Amino acid sequence: MARLDILEFPDARLRTIAQPVKTFDAALQQLIDDMFETMYEAPGIGLAATQVNEHIQLIVIDVSEDRSEPLVFINPSISVVDQELAEYDEGCLSVPGFYETVSRPRQVIVKALDRQGQAFEMTVEGLLATCIQHEMDHLNGKLFVDYLSTLKRQRIRSKLEKAHKLAASA
């Protein structure tokens, strides 16, 4: 397995719309394994392929404390079950060091394919529902900072751009 580079905001590649997965081959299986390794090492609880510059509809998630519940969602779609919103302080591996409160539907149904291409459906709520919606936003070229005020988003952008310049000159 290999640790992949995670794109960071404001990298324009994070705005790329992901394409459906059509081929379930060894390369896809390797990408899934590499994404889990990358997510766990970061550390994070979710990672979309877009974040590692692979623009396909693939998400890996594990919200368990002990990394024992890895989930793979390929070509996912969601529908809202409950219009009630839940607020979570969201962070993102592509926006390191920043956490902001975002409101999302509390409960959703997700339909997707697993790593072998088998269809499944889950009704999820709480942290898992939030994580799935957050990662699905990545597949659509959207980041959690897009839910924030223009001022907050601009402050985060400026701080990350400054950090990137310092890292590049080091």
CSV table of N, CA and C in Angstrom, one decimal:
chain,number,residue,atom,x,y,z
A,1,MET,N,0.8,-1.2,0.0
A,1,MET,CA,0.0,0.0,0.0
A,1,MET,C,0.9,1.2,0.0
A,2,ALA,N,0.3,2.3,-0.4
A,2,ALA,CA,1.0,3.6,-0.5
A,2,ALA,C,0.2,4.7,0.1
A,3,ARG,N,0.9,5.6,0.8
A,3,ARG,CA,0.2,6.8,1.3
A,3,ARG,C,0.1,7.8,0.1
A,4,LEU,N,-1.1,8.3,-0.1
A,4,LEU,CA,-1.3,9.2,-1.2
A,4,LEU,C,-1.2,10.7,-0.7
A,5,ASP,N,-0.9,11.6,-1.6
A,5,ASP,CA,-0.9,13.0,-1.3
A,5,ASP,C,-2.3,13.5,-1.3
A,6,ILE,N,-2.7,14.3,-0.3
A,6,ILE,CA,-4.0,14.9,-0.2
A,6,ILE,C,-3.9,16.3,-0.7
A,7,LEU,N,-4.8,16.7,-1.6
A,7,LEU,CA,-4.9,18.0,-2.1
A,7,LEU,C,-5.4,18.9,-1.0
A,8,GLU,N,-5.0,20.1,-1.0
A,8,GLU,CA,-5.4,21.1,0.1
A,8,GLU,C,-6.0,22.3,-0.6
A,9,PHE,N,-7.1,22.8,0.1
A,9,PHE,CA,-7.8,24.0,-0.3
A,9,PHE,C,-6.7,25.2,-0.3
A,10,PRO,N,-6.7,26.0,-1.3
A,10,PRO,CA,-7.7,26.2,-2.4
A,10,PRO,C,-7.3,25.6,-3.7
A,11,ASP,N,-6.6,24.4,-3.7
A,11,ASP,CA,-6.3,23.7,-4.9
A,11,ASP,C,-7.5,23.6,-5.8
A,12,ALA,N,-7.4,24.1,-7.1
A,12,ALA,CA,-8.6,24.0,-8.0
A,12,ALA,C,-9.0,22.6,-8.4
A,13,ARG,N,-8.1,21.6,-8.2
A,13,ARG,CA,-8.5,20.3,-8.6
A,13,ARG,C,-9.5,19.7,-7.6
A,14,LEU,N,-9.7,20.3,-6.4
A,14,LEU,CA,-10.7,19.9,-5.5
A,14,LEU,C,-12.1,20.3,-6.0
A,15,ARG,N,-12.2,21.1,-7.0
A,15,ARG,CA,-13.5,21.5,-7.6
A,15,ARG,C,-13.9,20.7,-8.8
A,16,THR,N,-13.1,19.7,-9.1
A,16,THR,CA,-13.4,18.8,-10.2
A,16,THR,C,-14.6,17.9,-9.9
A,17,ILE,N,-15.5,17.7,-10.8
A,17,ILE,CA,-16.7,16.8,-10.6
A,17,ILE,C,-16.2,15.4,-10.9
A,18,ALA,N,-16.4,14.5,-10.0
A,18,ALA,CA,-16.0,13.1,-10.1
A,18,ALA,C,-16.9,12.3,-11.1
A,19,GLN,N,-16.3,11.4,-11.8
A,19,GLN,CA,-17.0,10.6,-12.8
A,19,GLN,C,-17.3,9.2,-12.2
A,20,PRO,N,-18.4,8.6,-12.7
A,20,PRO,CA,-18.8,7.3,-12.1
A,20,PRO,C,-17.7,6.3,-12.4
A,21,VAL,N,-17.6,5.3,-11.5
A,21,VAL,CA,-16.7,4.2,-11.6
A,21,VAL,C,-17.3,3.2,-12.5
A,22,LYS,N,-16.6,2.7,-13.5
A,22,LYS,CA,-17.2,1.8,-14.5
A,22,LYS,C,-16.4,0.4,-14.5
A,23,THR,N,-15.2,0.5,-14.0
A,23,THR,CA,-14.4,-0.8,-14.0
A,23,THR,C,-13.9,-1.1,-12.6
A,24,PHE,N,-14.3,-2.3,-12.2
A,24,PHE,CA,-13.9,-2.9,-10.9
A,24,PHE,C,-12.7,-3.8,-11.1
A,25,ASP,N,-11.5,-3.3,-11.1
A,25,ASP,CA,-10.3,-4.0,-11.4
A,25,ASP,C,-9.3,-3.9,-10.2
A,26,ALA,N,-8.1,-4.5,-10.4
A,26,ALA,CA,-7.1,-4.5,-9.4
A,26,ALA,C,-6.6,-3.1,-9.1
A,27,ALA,N,-6.6,-2.2,-10.1
A,27,ALA,CA,-6.2,-0.8,-9.9
A,27,ALA,C,-7.2,-0.1,-8.9
A,28,LEU,N,-8.4,-0.4,-9.1
A,28,LEU,CA,-9.4,0.2,-8.2
A,28,LEU,C,-9.3,-0.4,-6.8
A,29,GLN,N,-9.0,-1.6,-6.6
A,29,GLN,CA,-8.8,-2.3,-5.3
A,29,GLN,C,-7.6,-1.7,-4.6
A,30,GLN,N,-6.6,-1.4,-5.4
A,30,GLN,CA,-5.3,-0.8,-4.8
A,30,GLN,C,-5.6,0.6,-4.4
A,31,LEU,N,-6.3,1.3,-5.2
A,31,LEU,CA,-6.7,2.7,-4.8
A,31,LEU,C,-7.5,2.7,-3.5
A,32,ILE,N,-8.5,1.8,-3.4
A,32,ILE,CA,-9.2,1.8,-2.2
A,32,ILE,C,-8.3,1.5,-1.0
A,33,ASP,N,-7.5,0.5,-1.1
A,33,ASP,CA,-6.5,0.2,0.0
A,33,ASP,C,-5.6,1.4,0.3
A,34,ASP,N,-5.1,2.1,-0.7
A,34,ASP,CA,-4.2,3.2,-0.5
A,34,ASP,C,-5.0,4.4,0.1
A,35,MET,N,-6.3,4.5,-0.2
A,35,MET,CA,-7.1,5.6,0.4
A,35,MET,C,-7.3,5.3,1.8
A,36,PHE,N,-7.6,4.1,2.2
A,36,PHE,CA,-7.8,3.8,3.6
A,36,PHE,C,-6.5,4.0,4.4
A,37,GLU,N,-5.4,3.6,3.9
A,37,GLU,CA,-4.1,3.9,4.5
A,37,GLU,C,-3.8,5.4,4.7
A,38,THR,N,-4.1,6.1,3.7
A,38,THR,CA,-3.9,7.6,3.7
A,38,THR,C,-4.8,8.2,4.8
A,39,MET,N,-6.1,7.8,4.7
A,39,MET,CA,-7.1,8.3,5.7
A,39,MET,C,-6.7,8.0,7.1
A,40,TYR,N,-6.3,6.8,7.4
A,40,TYR,CA,-6.0,6.4,8.8
A,40,TYR,C,-4.7,7.1,9.2
A,41,GLU,N,-3.7,7.3,8.4
A,41,GLU,CA,-2.5,7.9,8.8
A,41,GLU,C,-2.7,9.4,9.0
A,42,ALA,N,-3.7,10.1,8.3
A,42,ALA,CA,-3.8,11.5,8.3
A,42,ALA,C,-3.9,12.2,9.7
A,43,PRO,N,-4.7,11.8,10.7
A,43,PRO,CA,-5.7,10.8,10.6
A,43,PRO,C,-7.1,11.4,10.3
A,44,GLY,N,-8.0,10.7,9.7
A,44,GLY,CA,-9.3,11.2,9.4
A,44,GLY,C,-10.3,10.0,9.5
A,45,ILE,N,-11.6,10.4,9.2
A,45,ILE,CA,-12.6,9.4,9.3
A,45,ILE,C,-13.3,9.2,7.9
A,46,GLY,N,-12.9,10.0,6.9
A,46,GLY,CA,-13.5,9.9,5.6
A,46,GLY,C,-12.5,10.5,4.6
A,47,LEU,N,-12.6,9.9,3.3
A,47,LEU,CA,-11.7,10.5,2.3
A,47,LEU,C,-12.4,10.2,0.9
A,48,ALA,N,-12.5,11.2,0.1
A,48,ALA,CA,-13.1,11.0,-1.2
A,48,ALA,C,-11.9,11.0,-2.2
A,49,ALA,N,-12.1,10.2,-3.3
A,49,ALA,CA,-11.0,10.1,-4.3
A,49,ALA,C,-10.6,11.4,-4.8
A,50,THR,N,-11.5,12.4,-4.9
A,50,THR,CA,-11.2,13.7,-5.4
A,50,THR,C,-10.0,14.3,-4.6
A,51,GLN,N,-10.0,14.0,-3.3
A,51,GLN,CA,-9.0,14.6,-2.4
A,51,GLN,C,-7.6,14.1,-2.7
A,52,VAL,N,-7.5,13.0,-3.4
A,52,VAL,CA,-6.2,12.4,-3.7
A,52,VAL,C,-6.0,12.5,-5.2
A,53,ASN,N,-6.7,13.4,-5.8
A,53,ASN,CA,-6.5,13.7,-7.3
A,53,ASN,C,-6.9,12.6,-8.2
A,54,GLU,N,-7.9,11.8,-7.7
A,54,GLU,CA,-8.5,10.7,-8.6
A,54,GLU,C,-10.0,11.1,-8.7
A,55,HIS,N,-10.4,11.5,-9.9
A,55,HIS,CA,-11.7,12.1,-10.0
A,55,HIS,C,-12.8,11.1,-10.4
A,56,ILE,N,-12.9,10.1,-9.5
A,56,ILE,CA,-14.0,9.1,-9.7
A,56,ILE,C,-14.8,9.1,-8.4
A,57,GLN,N,-16.0,8.6,-8.5
A,57,GLN,CA,-17.0,8.5,-7.4
A,57,GLN,C,-16.7,7.4,-6.5
A,58,LEU,N,-15.7,7.7,-5.6
A,58,LEU,CA,-15.3,6.7,-4.6
A,58,LEU,C,-15.0,7.4,-3.3
A,59,ILE,N,-15.6,6.8,-2.2
A,59,ILE,CA,-15.4,7.3,-0.9
A,59,ILE,C,-15.1,6.2,0.0
A,60,VAL,N,-14.1,6.4,1.0
A,60,VAL,CA,-13.8,5.5,2.0
A,60,VAL,C,-14.1,6.2,3.3
A,61,ILE,N,-14.7,5.5,4.3
A,61,ILE,CA,-15.1,6.0,5.6
A,61,ILE,C,-14.9,5.0,6.7
A,62,ASP,N,-14.5,5.4,7.8
A,62,ASP,CA,-14.5,4.6,9.0
A,62,ASP,C,-14.6,5.5,10.2
A,63,VAL,N,-15.9,5.5,10.8
A,63,VAL,CA,-16.1,6.4,11.9
A,63,VAL,C,-15.9,5.7,13.3
A,64,SER,N,-15.5,4.5,13.3
A,64,SER,CA,-15.3,3.7,14.5
A,64,SER,C,-14.0,4.3,15.2
A,65,GLU,N,-14.0,4.1,16.5
A,65,GLU,CA,-12.9,4.5,17.4
A,65,GLU,C,-11.6,3.7,17.1
A,66,ASP,N,-11.8,2.4,16.7
A,66,ASP,CA,-10.7,1.5,16.6
A,66,ASP,C,-10.4,1.1,15.2
A,67,ARG,N,-10.9,1.8,14.2
A,67,ARG,CA,-10.7,1.6,12.8
A,67,ARG,C,-11.2,0.2,12.4
A,68,SER,N,-12.3,-0.3,12.9
A,68,SER,CA,-12.7,-1.6,12.7
A,68,SER,C,-14.0,-1.7,11.7
A,69,GLU,N,-14.4,-0.5,11.2
A,69,GLU,CA,-15.6,-0.5,10.4
A,69,GLU,C,-15.4,0.2,9.1
A,70,PRO,N,-14.4,-0.3,8.3
A,70,PRO,CA,-14.2,0.4,7.0
A,70,PRO,C,-15.4,0.2,6.1
A,71,LEU,N,-15.8,1.3,5.5
A,71,LEU,CA,-16.9,1.3,4.5
A,71,LEU,C,-16.4,1.9,3.2
A,72,VAL,N,-16.9,1.3,2.1
A,72,VAL,CA,-16.5,1.8,0.8
A,72,VAL,C,-17.9,2.1,0.1
A,73,PHE,N,-17.9,3.3,-0.5
A,73,PHE,CA,-19.1,3.8,-1.3
A,73,PHE,C,-18.6,4.2,-2.7
A,74,ILE,N,-19.1,3.4,-3.7
A,74,ILE,CA,-18.8,3.7,-5.1
A,74,ILE,C,-20.0,4.1,-5.8
A,75,ASN,N,-19.9,5.2,-6.6
A,75,ASN,CA,-21.1,5.8,-7.3
A,75,ASN,C,-22.3,6.0,-6.3
A,76,PRO,N,-22.0,6.7,-5.2
A,76,PRO,CA,-23.1,6.9,-4.2
A,76,PRO,C,-24.1,7.9,-4.6
A,77,SER,N,-25.3,7.7,-4.0
A,77,SER,CA,-26.4,8.7,-4.1
A,77,SER,C,-27.1,8.7,-2.8
A,78,ILE,N,-27.6,9.9,-2.4
A,78,ILE,CA,-28.3,10.0,-1.1
A,78,ILE,C,-29.7,10.6,-1.3
A,79,SER,N,-30.6,10.2,-0.4
A,79,SER,CA,-31.9,10.9,-0.3
A,79,SER,C,-32.1,11.2,1.2
A,80,VAL,N,-32.7,12.3,1.4
A,80,VAL,CA,-32.9,12.8,2.8
A,80,VAL,C,-34.2,12.1,3.3
A,81,VAL,N,-34.0,11.5,4.5
A,81,VAL,CA,-35.1,10.8,5.2
A,81,VAL,C,-35.8,11.8,6.1
A,82,ASP,N,-35.0,12.6,6.8
A,82,ASP,CA,-35.5,13.5,7.9
A,82,ASP,C,-35.0,14.9,7.6
A,83,GLN,N,-36.0,15.8,7.4
A,83,GLN,CA,-35.6,17.2,7.1
A,83,GLN,C,-34.9,17.9,8.3
A,84,GLU,N,-35.0,17.3,9.5
A,84,GLU,CA,-34.3,17.9,10.7
A,84,GLU,C,-32.8,17.9,10.4
A,85,LEU,N,-32.2,19.0,10.8
A,85,LEU,CA,-30.8,19.2,10.6
A,85,LEU,C,-30.0,18.9,11.9
A,86,ALA,N,-28.8,18.4,11.7
A,86,ALA,CA,-27.9,18.2,12.8
A,86,ALA,C,-26.7,19.1,12.6
A,87,GLU,N,-26.1,19.6,13.6
A,87,GLU,CA,-24.9,20.4,13.5
A,87,GLU,C,-23.7,19.6,14.0
A,88,TYR,N,-22.7,19.7,13.3
A,88,TYR,CA,-21.4,19.1,13.7
A,88,TYR,C,-20.3,20.0,13.4
A,89,ASP,N,-19.3,20.0,14.2
A,89,ASP,CA,-18.0,20.7,13.9
A,89,ASP,C,-17.3,19.9,13.0
A,90,GLU,N,-17.3,20.3,11.7
A,90,GLU,CA,-16.6,19.5,10.7
A,90,GLU,C,-15.2,20.0,10.4
A,91,GLY,N,-14.3,19.1,10.2
A,91,GLY,CA,-13.0,19.3,9.7
A,91,GLY,C,-12.8,18.6,8.4
A,92,CYS,N,-11.7,18.8,7.8
A,92,CYS,CA,-11.4,18.2,6.5
A,92,CYS,C,-9.9,18.0,6.3
A,93,LEU,N,-9.6,16.8,5.8
A,93,LEU,CA,-8.1,16.6,5.5
A,93,LEU,C,-7.6,17.5,4.4
A,94,SER,N,-8.5,18.1,3.6
A,94,SER,CA,-8.1,19.0,2.5
A,94,SER,C,-8.1,20.5,3.1
A,95,VAL,N,-8.6,20.7,4.3
A,95,VAL,CA,-8.6,22.0,4.9
A,95,VAL,C,-8.0,21.8,6.3
A,96,PRO,N,-6.7,21.4,6.4
A,96,PRO,CA,-6.1,21.0,7.7
A,96,PRO,C,-6.1,22.1,8.7
A,97,GLY,N,-6.5,21.7,10.0
A,97,GLY,CA,-6.4,22.6,11.1
A,97,GLY,C,-7.6,23.5,11.3
A,98,PHE,N,-8.6,23.4,10.5
A,98,PHE,CA,-9.8,24.2,10.6
A,98,PHE,C,-11.0,23.4,10.9
A,99,TYR,N,-11.9,23.8,11.8
A,99,TYR,CA,-13.1,23.1,12.2
A,99,TYR,C,-14.2,24.2,12.3
A,100,GLU,N,-15.3,23.9,11.6
A,100,GLU,CA,-16.4,24.9,11.7
A,100,GLU,C,-17.7,24.1,11.8
A,101,THR,N,-18.7,24.7,12.4
A,101,THR,CA,-20.0,24.1,12.5
A,101,THR,C,-20.8,24.2,11.2
A,102,VAL,N,-21.3,23.0,10.7
A,102,VAL,CA,-22.0,22.9,9.5
A,102,VAL,C,-23.3,22.1,9.8
A,103,SER,N,-24.4,22.6,9.3
A,103,SER,CA,-25.7,21.9,9.4
A,103,SER,C,-26.0,21.1,8.2
A,104,ARG,N,-26.4,19.8,8.5
A,104,ARG,CA,-26.8,18.9,7.4
A,104,ARG,C,-28.0,18.0,7.8
A,105,PRO,N,-28.7,17.4,6.9
A,105,PRO,CA,-29.8,16.5,7.3
A,105,PRO,C,-29.3,15.5,8.2
A,106,ARG,N,-30.1,15.2,9.3
A,106,ARG,CA,-29.7,14.3,10.3
A,106,ARG,C,-29.7,12.8,9.9
A,107,GLN,N,-30.6,12.5,9.0
A,107,GLN,CA,-30.7,11.1,8.6
A,107,GLN,C,-30.9,11.0,7.0
A,108,VAL,N,-30.1,10.1,6.4
A,108,VAL,CA,-30.2,10.0,5.0
A,108,VAL,C,-30.2,8.5,4.6
A,109,ILE,N,-30.6,8.2,3.4
A,109,ILE,CA,-30.5,6.9,2.8
A,109,ILE,C,-29.4,7.0,1.8
A,110,VAL,N,-28.4,6.1,1.8
A,110,VAL,CA,-27.3,6.1,0.8
A,110,VAL,C,-27.4,4.8,0.0
A,111,LYS,N,-27.4,5.0,-1.3
A,111,LYS,CA,-27.3,3.8,-2.2
A,111,LYS,C,-26.0,3.9,-2.9
A,112,ALA,N,-25.3,2.8,-3.0
A,112,ALA,CA,-23.9,2.8,-3.6
A,112,ALA,C,-23.6,1.3,-4.0
A,113,LEU,N,-22.4,1.2,-4.5
A,113,LEU,CA,-21.8,-0.1,-4.8
A,113,LEU,C,-20.6,-0.3,-3.8
A,114,ASP,N,-20.4,-1.5,-3.4
A,114,ASP,CA,-19.3,-1.8,-2.6
A,114,ASP,C,-18.0,-2.0,-3.4
A,115,ARG,N,-16.9,-2.4,-2.8
A,115,ARG,CA,-15.7,-2.5,-3.5
A,115,ARG,C,-15.7,-3.6,-4.6
A,116,GLN,N,-16.6,-4.6,-4.5
A,116,GLN,CA,-16.8,-5.6,-5.5
A,116,GLN,C,-17.8,-5.3,-6.6
A,117,GLY,N,-18.5,-4.1,-6.4
A,117,GLY,CA,-19.5,-3.7,-7.4
A,117,GLY,C,-20.9,-4.1,-7.1
A,118,GLN,N,-21.1,-4.6,-5.9
A,118,GLN,CA,-22.4,-5.1,-5.4
A,118,GLN,C,-23.2,-3.9,-4.9
A,119,ALA,N,-24.4,-3.8,-5.3
A,119,ALA,CA,-25.3,-2.7,-4.8
A,119,ALA,C,-25.7,-2.9,-3.4
A,120,PHE,N,-25.8,-1.8,-2.6
A,120,PHE,CA,-26.3,-1.9,-1.3
A,120,PHE,C,-27.0,-0.6,-0.9
A,121,GLU,N,-27.7,-0.6,0.1
A,121,GLU,CA,-28.5,0.6,0.6
A,121,GLU,C,-28.4,0.6,2.1
A,122,MET,N,-28.1,1.8,2.7
A,122,MET,CA,-28.1,2.0,4.2
A,122,MET,C,-28.9,3.2,4.6
A,123,THR,N,-29.6,3.1,5.7
A,123,THR,CA,-30.1,4.3,6.3
A,123,THR,C,-29.2,4.7,7.4
A,124,VAL,N,-28.7,5.9,7.4
A,124,VAL,CA,-27.7,6.3,8.4
A,124,VAL,C,-28.1,7.6,9.0
A,125,GLU,N,-27.5,7.8,10.2
A,125,GLU,CA,-27.8,9.1,10.9
A,125,GLU,C,-26.6,9.5,11.7
A,126,GLY,N,-26.6,10.6,12.3
A,126,GLY,CA,-25.5,11.1,13.2
A,126,GLY,C,-24.2,11.3,12.4
A,127,LEU,N,-23.1,11.0,13.1
A,127,LEU,CA,-21.8,11.2,12.5
A,127,LEU,C,-21.6,10.6,11.1
A,128,LEU,N,-22.1,9.3,11.0
A,128,LEU,CA,-21.9,8.7,9.7
A,128,LEU,C,-22.7,9.4,8.6
A,129,ALA,N,-23.9,9.8,8.9
A,129,ALA,CA,-24.7,10.6,7.9
A,129,ALA,C,-24.0,11.9,7.5
A,130,THR,N,-23.4,12.6,8.5
A,130,THR,CA,-22.7,13.8,8.2
A,130,THR,C,-21.4,13.5,7.4
A,131,CYS,N,-20.7,12.5,7.7
A,131,CYS,CA,-19.5,12.1,7.0
A,131,CYS,C,-19.8,11.8,5.6
A,132,ILE,N,-20.8,11.0,5.3
A,132,ILE,CA,-21.2,10.6,4.0
A,132,ILE,C,-21.5,11.9,3.1
A,133,GLN,N,-22.3,12.8,3.7
A,133,GLN,CA,-22.7,14.0,3.0
A,133,GLN,C,-21.5,14.9,2.7
A,134,HIS,N,-20.6,14.9,3.7
A,134,HIS,CA,-19.3,15.7,3.5
A,134,HIS,C,-18.5,15.2,2.4
A,135,GLU,N,-18.3,13.9,2.4
A,135,GLU,CA,-17.5,13.2,1.3
A,135,GLU,C,-18.2,13.3,0.0
A,136,MET,N,-19.5,13.2,-0.1
A,136,MET,CA,-20.2,13.3,-1.3
A,136,MET,C,-20.1,14.7,-1.9
A,137,ASP,N,-20.0,15.7,-1.0
A,137,ASP,CA,-19.8,17.0,-1.5
A,137,ASP,C,-18.5,17.1,-2.3
A,138,HIS,N,-17.4,16.4,-1.8
A,138,HIS,CA,-16.2,16.4,-2.5
A,138,HIS,C,-16.3,15.9,-3.9
A,139,LEU,N,-17.1,14.8,-4.1
A,139,LEU,CA,-17.3,14.3,-5.4
A,139,LEU,C,-18.0,15.2,-6.4
A,140,ASN,N,-18.7,16.2,-5.8
A,140,ASN,CA,-19.4,17.3,-6.6
A,140,ASN,C,-18.6,18.6,-6.6
A,141,GLY,N,-17.3,18.5,-6.2
A,141,GLY,CA,-16.5,19.7,-6.2
A,141,GLY,C,-16.8,20.8,-5.2
A,142,LYS,N,-17.4,20.3,-4.1
A,142,LYS,CA,-17.8,21.2,-3.0
A,142,LYS,C,-17.0,20.9,-1.7
A,143,LEU,N,-16.6,21.9,-1.0
A,143,LEU,CA,-15.9,21.7,0.3
A,143,LEU,C,-16.8,22.3,1.4
A,144,PHE,N,-16.5,21.8,2.7
A,144,PHE,CA,-17.3,22.3,3.8
A,144,PHE,C,-17.1,23.8,4.0
A,145,VAL,N,-16.0,24.4,3.5
A,145,VAL,CA,-15.9,25.9,3.7
A,145,VAL,C,-16.9,26.6,2.8
A,146,ASP,N,-17.5,25.9,1.8
A,146,ASP,CA,-18.5,26.6,1.0
A,146,ASP,C,-19.8,26.9,1.8
A,147,TYR,N,-19.9,26.2,2.9
A,147,TYR,CA,-21.1,26.5,3.8
A,147,TYR,C,-20.9,27.6,4.7
A,148,LEU,N,-19.7,28.2,4.8
A,148,LEU,CA,-19.3,29.2,5.7
A,148,LEU,C,-19.5,30.6,5.0
A,149,SER,N,-19.5,31.6,5.8
A,149,SER,CA,-19.6,33.0,5.3
A,149,SER,C,-18.4,33.3,4.4
A,150,THR,N,-18.5,34.2,3.5
A,150,THR,CA,-17.4,34.6,2.6
A,150,THR,C,-16.2,35.0,3.4
A,151,LEU,N,-16.4,35.7,4.5
A,151,LEU,CA,-15.3,36.2,5.3
A,151,LEU,C,-14.5,35.1,5.9
A,152,LYS,N,-15.3,34.1,6.5
A,152,LYS,CA,-14.6,33.0,7.2
A,152,LYS,C,-13.8,32.2,6.1
A,153,ARG,N,-14.5,31.9,5.0
A,153,ARG,CA,-13.8,31.1,3.9
A,153,ARG,C,-12.6,31.8,3.4
A,154,GLN,N,-12.6,33.2,3.3
A,154,GLN,CA,-11.5,33.9,2.8
A,154,GLN,C,-10.3,33.9,3.8
A,155,ARG,N,-10.7,33.9,5.1
A,155,ARG,CA,-9.6,33.9,6.2
A,155,ARG,C,-8.9,32.5,6.1
A,156,ILE,N,-9.7,31.5,6.0
A,156,ILE,CA,-9.1,30.1,5.9
A,156,ILE,C,-8.2,30.0,4.7
A,157,ARG,N,-8.7,30.5,3.5
A,157,ARG,CA,-7.9,30.4,2.3
A,157,ARG,C,-6.6,31.2,2.5
A,158,SER,N,-6.6,32.4,3.1
A,158,SER,CA,-5.4,33.1,3.2
A,158,SER,C,-4.4,32.4,4.1
A,159,LYS,N,-4.9,31.9,5.2
A,159,LYS,CA,-4.0,31.2,6.2
A,159,LYS,C,-3.4,29.9,5.5
A,160,LEU,N,-4.2,29.2,4.7
A,160,LEU,CA,-3.6,28.0,4.1
A,160,LEU,C,-2.7,28.4,3.0
A,161,GLU,N,-3.0,29.4,2.2
A,161,GLU,CA,-2.1,29.9,1.2
A,161,GLU,C,-0.7,30.3,1.8
A,162,LYS,N,-0.8,31.0,2.9
A,162,LYS,CA,0.5,31.4,3.6
A,162,LYS,C,1.2,30.2,4.0
A,163,ALA,N,0.6,29.2,4.6
A,163,ALA,CA,1.2,28.0,5.1
A,163,ALA,C,1.9,27.2,3.9
A,164,HIS,N,1.2,27.2,2.8
A,164,HIS,CA,1.7,26.5,1.6
A,164,HIS,C,3.0,27.2,1.1
A,165,LYS,N,2.9,28.6,1.1
A,165,LYS,CA,4.1,29.3,0.6
A,165,LYS,C,5.3,29.1,1.6
A,166,LEU,N,5.0,29.1,2.9
A,166,LEU,CA,6.1,28.8,3.8
A,166,LEU,C,6.7,27.4,3.6
A,167,ALA,N,5.8,26.4,3.4
A,167,ALA,CA,6.3,25.1,3.2
A,167,ALA,C,7.1,24.9,1.9
A,168,ALA,N,6.7,25.6,0.9
A,168,ALA,CA,7.4,25.6,-0.4
A,168,ALA,C,8.8,26.2,-0.3
A,169,SER,N,8.9,27.2,0.5
A,169,SER,CA,10.2,27.9,0.6
A,169,SER,C,11.1,27.2,1.6
A,170,ALA,N,10.6,26.3,2.4
A,170,ALA,CA,11.5,25.6,3.4
A,170,ALA,C,12.4,24.6,2.8
